[in-house]
Tab-separated table of C-alpha atoms in Angstrom:
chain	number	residue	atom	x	y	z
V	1	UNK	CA	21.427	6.705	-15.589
V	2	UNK	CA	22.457	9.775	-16.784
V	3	UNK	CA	21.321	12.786	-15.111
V	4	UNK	CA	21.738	16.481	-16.208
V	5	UNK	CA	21.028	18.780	-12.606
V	6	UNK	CA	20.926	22.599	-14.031
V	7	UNK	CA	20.504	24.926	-11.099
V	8	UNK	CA	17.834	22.965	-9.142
V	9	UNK	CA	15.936	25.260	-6.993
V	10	UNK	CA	16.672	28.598	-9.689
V	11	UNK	CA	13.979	31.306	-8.956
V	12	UNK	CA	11.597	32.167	-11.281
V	13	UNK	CA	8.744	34.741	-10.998
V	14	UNK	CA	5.122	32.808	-11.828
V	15	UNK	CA	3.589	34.208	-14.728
V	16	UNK	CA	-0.307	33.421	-16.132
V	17	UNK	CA	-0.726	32.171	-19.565
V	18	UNK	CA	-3.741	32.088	-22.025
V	19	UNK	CA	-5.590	29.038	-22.495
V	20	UNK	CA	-5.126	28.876	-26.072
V	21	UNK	CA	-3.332	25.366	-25.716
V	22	UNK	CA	-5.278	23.975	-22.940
V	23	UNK	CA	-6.639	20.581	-24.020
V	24	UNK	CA	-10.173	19.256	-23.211
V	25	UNK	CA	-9.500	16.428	-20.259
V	26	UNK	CA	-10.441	14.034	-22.931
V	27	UNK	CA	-9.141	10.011	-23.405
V	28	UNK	CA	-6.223	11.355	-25.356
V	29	UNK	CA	-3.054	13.548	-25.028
V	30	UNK	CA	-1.531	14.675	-28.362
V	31	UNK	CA	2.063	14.988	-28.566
V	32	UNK	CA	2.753	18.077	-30.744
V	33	UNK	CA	6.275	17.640	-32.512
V	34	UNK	CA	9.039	20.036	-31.864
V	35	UNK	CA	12.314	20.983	-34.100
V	36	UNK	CA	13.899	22.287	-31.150
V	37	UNK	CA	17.173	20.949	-29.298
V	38	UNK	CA	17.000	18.974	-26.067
V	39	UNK	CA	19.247	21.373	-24.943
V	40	UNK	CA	16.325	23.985	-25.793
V	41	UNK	CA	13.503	22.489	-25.105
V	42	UNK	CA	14.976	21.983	-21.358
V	43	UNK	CA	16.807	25.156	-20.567
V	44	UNK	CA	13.688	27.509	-22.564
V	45	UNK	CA	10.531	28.084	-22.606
V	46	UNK	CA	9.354	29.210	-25.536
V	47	UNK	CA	9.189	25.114	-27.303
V	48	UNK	CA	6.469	24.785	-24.516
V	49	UNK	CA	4.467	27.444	-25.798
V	50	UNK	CA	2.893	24.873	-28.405
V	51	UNK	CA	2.274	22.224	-25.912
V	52	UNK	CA	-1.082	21.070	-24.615
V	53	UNK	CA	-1.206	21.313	-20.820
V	54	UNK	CA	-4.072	19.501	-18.858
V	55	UNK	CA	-4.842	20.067	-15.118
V	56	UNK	CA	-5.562	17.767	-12.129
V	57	UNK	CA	-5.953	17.835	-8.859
V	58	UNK	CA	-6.788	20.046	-5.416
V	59	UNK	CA	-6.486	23.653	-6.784
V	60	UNK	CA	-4.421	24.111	-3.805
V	61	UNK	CA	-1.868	21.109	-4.638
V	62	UNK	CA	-2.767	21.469	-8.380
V	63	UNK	CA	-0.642	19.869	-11.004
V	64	UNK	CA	-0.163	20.854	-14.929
V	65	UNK	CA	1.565	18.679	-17.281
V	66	UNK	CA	2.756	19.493	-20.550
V	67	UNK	CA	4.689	17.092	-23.514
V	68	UNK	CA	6.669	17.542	-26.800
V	69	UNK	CA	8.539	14.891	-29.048
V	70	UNK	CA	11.385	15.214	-31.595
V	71	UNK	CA	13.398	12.570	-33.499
V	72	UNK	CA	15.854	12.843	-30.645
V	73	UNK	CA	13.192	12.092	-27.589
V	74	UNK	CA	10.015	12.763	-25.774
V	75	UNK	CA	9.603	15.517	-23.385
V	76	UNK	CA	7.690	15.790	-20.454
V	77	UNK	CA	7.083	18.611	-17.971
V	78	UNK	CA	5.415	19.397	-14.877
V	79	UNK	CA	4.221	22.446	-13.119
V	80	UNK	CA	3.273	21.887	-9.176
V	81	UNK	CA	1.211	24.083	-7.219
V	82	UNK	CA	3.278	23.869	-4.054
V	83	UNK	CA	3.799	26.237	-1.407
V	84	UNK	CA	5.496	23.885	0.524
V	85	UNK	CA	8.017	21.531	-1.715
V	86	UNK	CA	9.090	18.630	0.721
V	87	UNK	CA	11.939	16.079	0.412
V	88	UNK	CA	14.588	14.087	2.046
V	89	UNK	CA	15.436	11.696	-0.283
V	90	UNK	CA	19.014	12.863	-2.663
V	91	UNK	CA	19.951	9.723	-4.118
V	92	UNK	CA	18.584	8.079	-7.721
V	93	UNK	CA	16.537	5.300	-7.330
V	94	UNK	CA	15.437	6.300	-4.078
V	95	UNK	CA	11.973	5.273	-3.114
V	96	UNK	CA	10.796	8.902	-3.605
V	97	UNK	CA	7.124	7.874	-4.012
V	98	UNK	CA	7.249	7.607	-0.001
V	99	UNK	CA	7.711	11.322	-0.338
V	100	UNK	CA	6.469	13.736	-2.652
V	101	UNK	CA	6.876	13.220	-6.600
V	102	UNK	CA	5.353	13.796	-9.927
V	103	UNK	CA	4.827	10.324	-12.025
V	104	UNK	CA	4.041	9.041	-15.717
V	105	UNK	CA	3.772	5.691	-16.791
V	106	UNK	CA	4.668	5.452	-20.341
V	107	UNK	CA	3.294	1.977	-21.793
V	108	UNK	CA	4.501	1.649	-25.359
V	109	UNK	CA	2.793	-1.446	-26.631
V	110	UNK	CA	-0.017	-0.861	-25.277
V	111	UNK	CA	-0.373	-4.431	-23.340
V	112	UNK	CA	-0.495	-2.902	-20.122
V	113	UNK	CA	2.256	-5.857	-19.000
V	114	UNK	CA	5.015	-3.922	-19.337
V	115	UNK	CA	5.876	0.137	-18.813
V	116	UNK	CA	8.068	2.778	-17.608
V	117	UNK	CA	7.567	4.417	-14.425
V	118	UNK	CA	10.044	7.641	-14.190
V	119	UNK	CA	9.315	9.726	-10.892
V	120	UNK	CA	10.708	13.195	-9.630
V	121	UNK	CA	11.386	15.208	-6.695
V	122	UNK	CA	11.455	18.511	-5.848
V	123	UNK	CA	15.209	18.044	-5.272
V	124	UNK	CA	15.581	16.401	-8.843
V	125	UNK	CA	15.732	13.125	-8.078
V	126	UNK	CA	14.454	10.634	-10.252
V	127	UNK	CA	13.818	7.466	-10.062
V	128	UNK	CA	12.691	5.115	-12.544
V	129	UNK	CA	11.807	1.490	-13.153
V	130	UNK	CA	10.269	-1.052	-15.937
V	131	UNK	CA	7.090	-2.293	-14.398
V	132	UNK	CA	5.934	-6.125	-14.845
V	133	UNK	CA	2.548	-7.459	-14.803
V	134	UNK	CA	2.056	-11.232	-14.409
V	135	UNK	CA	-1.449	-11.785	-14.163
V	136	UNK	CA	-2.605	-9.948	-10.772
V	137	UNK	CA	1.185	-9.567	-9.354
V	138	UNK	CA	3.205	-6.578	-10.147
V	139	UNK	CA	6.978	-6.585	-9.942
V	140	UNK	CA	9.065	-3.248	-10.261
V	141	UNK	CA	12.461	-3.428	-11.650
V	142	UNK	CA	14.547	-0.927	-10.128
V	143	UNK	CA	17.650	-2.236	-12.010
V	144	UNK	CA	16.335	-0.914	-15.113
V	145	UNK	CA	17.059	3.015	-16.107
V	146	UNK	CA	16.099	5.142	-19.086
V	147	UNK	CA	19.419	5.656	-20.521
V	148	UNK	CA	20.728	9.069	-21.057
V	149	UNK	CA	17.384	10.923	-19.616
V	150	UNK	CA	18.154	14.351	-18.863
V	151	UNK	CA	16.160	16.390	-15.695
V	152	UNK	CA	16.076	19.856	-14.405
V	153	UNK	CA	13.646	21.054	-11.490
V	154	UNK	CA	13.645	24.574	-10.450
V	155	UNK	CA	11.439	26.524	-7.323
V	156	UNK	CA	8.971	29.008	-8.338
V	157	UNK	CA	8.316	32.321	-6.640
V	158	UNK	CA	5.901	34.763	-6.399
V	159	UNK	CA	6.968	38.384	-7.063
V	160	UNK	CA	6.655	38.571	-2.693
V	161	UNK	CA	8.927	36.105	-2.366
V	162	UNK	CA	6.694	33.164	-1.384
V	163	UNK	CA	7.054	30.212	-3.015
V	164	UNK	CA	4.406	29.166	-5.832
V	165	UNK	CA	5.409	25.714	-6.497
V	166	UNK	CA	8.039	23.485	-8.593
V	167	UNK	CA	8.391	22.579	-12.469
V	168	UNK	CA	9.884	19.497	-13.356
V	169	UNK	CA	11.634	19.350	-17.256
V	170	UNK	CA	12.804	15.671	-18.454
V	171	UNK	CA	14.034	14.734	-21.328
V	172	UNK	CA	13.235	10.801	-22.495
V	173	UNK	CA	15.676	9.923	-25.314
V	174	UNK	CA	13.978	6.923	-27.341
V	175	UNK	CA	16.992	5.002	-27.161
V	176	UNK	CA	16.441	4.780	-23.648
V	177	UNK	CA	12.840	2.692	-24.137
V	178	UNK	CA	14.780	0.280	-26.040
V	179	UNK	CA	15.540	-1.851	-23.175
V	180	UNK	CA	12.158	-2.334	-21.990
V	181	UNK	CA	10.451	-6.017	-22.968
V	182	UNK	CA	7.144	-4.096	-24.387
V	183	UNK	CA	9.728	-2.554	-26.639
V	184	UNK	CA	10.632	-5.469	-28.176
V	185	UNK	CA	8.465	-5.280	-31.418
V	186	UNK	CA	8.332	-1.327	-31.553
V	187	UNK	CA	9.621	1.221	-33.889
V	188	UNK	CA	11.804	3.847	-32.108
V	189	UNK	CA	11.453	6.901	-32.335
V	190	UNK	CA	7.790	6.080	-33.149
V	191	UNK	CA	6.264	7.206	-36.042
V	192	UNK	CA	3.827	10.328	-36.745
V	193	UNK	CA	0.140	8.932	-35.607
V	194	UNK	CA	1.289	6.653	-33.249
V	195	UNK	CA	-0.694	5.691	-30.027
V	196	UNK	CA	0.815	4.984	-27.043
V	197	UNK	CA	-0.576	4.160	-23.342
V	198	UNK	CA	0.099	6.532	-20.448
V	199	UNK	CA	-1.073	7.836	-17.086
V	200	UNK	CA	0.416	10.946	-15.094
V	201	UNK	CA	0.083	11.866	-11.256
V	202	UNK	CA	1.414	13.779	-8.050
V	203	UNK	CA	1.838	12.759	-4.568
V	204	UNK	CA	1.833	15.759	-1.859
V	205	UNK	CA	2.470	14.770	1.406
V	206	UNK	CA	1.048	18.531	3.262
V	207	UNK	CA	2.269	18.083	6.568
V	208	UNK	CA	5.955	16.705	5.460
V	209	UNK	CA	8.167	15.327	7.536
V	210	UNK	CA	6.252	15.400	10.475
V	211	UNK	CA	3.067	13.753	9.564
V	212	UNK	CA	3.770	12.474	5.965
V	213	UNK	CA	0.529	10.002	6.001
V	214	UNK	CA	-1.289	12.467	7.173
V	215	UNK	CA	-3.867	14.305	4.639
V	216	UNK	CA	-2.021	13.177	1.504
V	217	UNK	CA	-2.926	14.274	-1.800
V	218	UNK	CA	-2.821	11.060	-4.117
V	219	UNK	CA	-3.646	12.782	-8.086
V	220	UNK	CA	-4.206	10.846	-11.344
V	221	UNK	CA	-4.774	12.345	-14.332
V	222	UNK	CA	-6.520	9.481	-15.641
V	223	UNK	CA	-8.460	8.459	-11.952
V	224	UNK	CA	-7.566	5.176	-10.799
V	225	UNK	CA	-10.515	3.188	-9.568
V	226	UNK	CA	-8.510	1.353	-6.209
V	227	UNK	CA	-5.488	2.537	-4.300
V	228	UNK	CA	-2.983	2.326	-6.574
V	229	UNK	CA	-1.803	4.196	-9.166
V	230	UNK	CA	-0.846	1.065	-11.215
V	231	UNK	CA	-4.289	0.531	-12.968
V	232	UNK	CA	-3.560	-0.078	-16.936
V	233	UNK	CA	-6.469	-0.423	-17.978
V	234	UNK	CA	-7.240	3.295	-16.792
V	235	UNK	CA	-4.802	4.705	-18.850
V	236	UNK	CA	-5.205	6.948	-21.805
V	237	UNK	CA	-3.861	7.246	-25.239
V	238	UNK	CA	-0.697	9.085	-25.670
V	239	UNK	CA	-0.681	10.583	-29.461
V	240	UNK	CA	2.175	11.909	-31.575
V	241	UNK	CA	1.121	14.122	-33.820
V	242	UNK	CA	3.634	14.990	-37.163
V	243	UNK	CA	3.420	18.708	-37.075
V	244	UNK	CA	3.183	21.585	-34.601
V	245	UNK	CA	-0.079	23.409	-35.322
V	246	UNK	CA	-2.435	22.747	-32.639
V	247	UNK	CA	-5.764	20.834	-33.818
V	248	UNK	CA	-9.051	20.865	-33.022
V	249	UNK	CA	-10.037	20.128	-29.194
V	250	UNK	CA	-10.788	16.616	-28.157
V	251	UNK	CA	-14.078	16.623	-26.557
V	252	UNK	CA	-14.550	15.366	-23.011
């Protein structure tokens, strides 16, 4: 897997935007297209001022998430309410969801047999796997990695100096998918209109490393009915649109 680190843990002051783009929590996220690089769309943030964000969880551990596709990928970003980021784990492929992470689940056929689970850090790890359904037994394959996906985390800060939380920028190059099995039969990168499946969430562990079962924050945007976040059937249609004007709300 490749791996782009740029300045993890960079400062930032935390700034408040309008909620002109804010999308209703509906069954639906649309995608709005960008004709910005990859190298821009990570390293800037003025592509993501188009971008619908939705909100979930605690609004002391609260998470926003935010997408944008091109020809050359699908981007995905997340903002963390965090005043407390907490890792160990440094290594890719590390089983970072025994720590603290943000998560999608990106099912392209739409089966709910087969999808990609990419997971991040606060540290800018990522880890990612094709997940298998046979019947009622899930396997994840850990061999399997999104090709040439691109990541950059970086700490925010209050204008005091305390910190505000994390954002999480990855890049998902649709030759990457190619190699899943759901992908098989699919058209990459997918056309204008297109529907895909997808779920996104946040583990916070509050007390860290000293307690780290203790009080933790398990978030789905898309609430999962048992205790685990692999529920297909809860998840919720993932929309490209084919320009960048924002339409009309989705209701709830």
């Amino acid at each position: 897997m490749l791996k782009i680190t740029r300045g993890v843990y960079v400062l930032c002051f935390v700034c408040f935007m309008s909620d002109n783009h804010m999308q209703s929590q509906g069954v639906e996220y649309v995608v709005v297209r960008t004709d910005a690089s990859p190298q821009e769309v990570v390293d800037n943030e003025s592509p993501w001022w188009e971008a619908r964000r939705i909100k979930w969880g605690p609004a002391s551990y609260e998470t926003e998430f935010r997408a944008l596709w091109s020809d050359q990928g699908l981007y995905v970003r997340f903002e963390s309410t965090d005043p407390n980021p907490w890792f160990t784990m440094t290594e890719d492929d590390d089983p970072i969801w025994n720590e603290e992470v943000v998560e999608i689940f990106i099912d392209l056929d739409r089966s709910g047999t087969n999808y990609a689970e990419i997971e991040i850090n606060p540290a800018n790890v990522v880890t990612d796997l094709s997940i298998m359904w046979e019947g009622d037994d899930r396997e994840g394959d850990l061999s399997w990695n999104l090709e040439g996906l691109e990541s950059h985390v970086r700490l925010n800060r209050y204008r005091d100096g305390s910190t505000a939380g994390w954002t999480a920028v990855a890049f998902l190059p649709w030759p990457g998918f190619a190699s899943l099995p759901s992908a098989t039969a699919m058209t990459l990168p997918p056309a204008a209109g297109t529907h895909w499946r997808f779920n996104v969430f946040r583990i916070k562990r509050p007390w860290g490393e000293s307690d780290p079962l203790r009080d933790v924050v398990f978030a789905a945007w898309s609430p999962v009915t048992g205790e685990s976040f692999h529920e297909p059937t809860v998840f919720r249609e993932l929309v490209f649109e084919g320009t960048s004007e924002v339409p009309s709300q989705v209701p709830d």
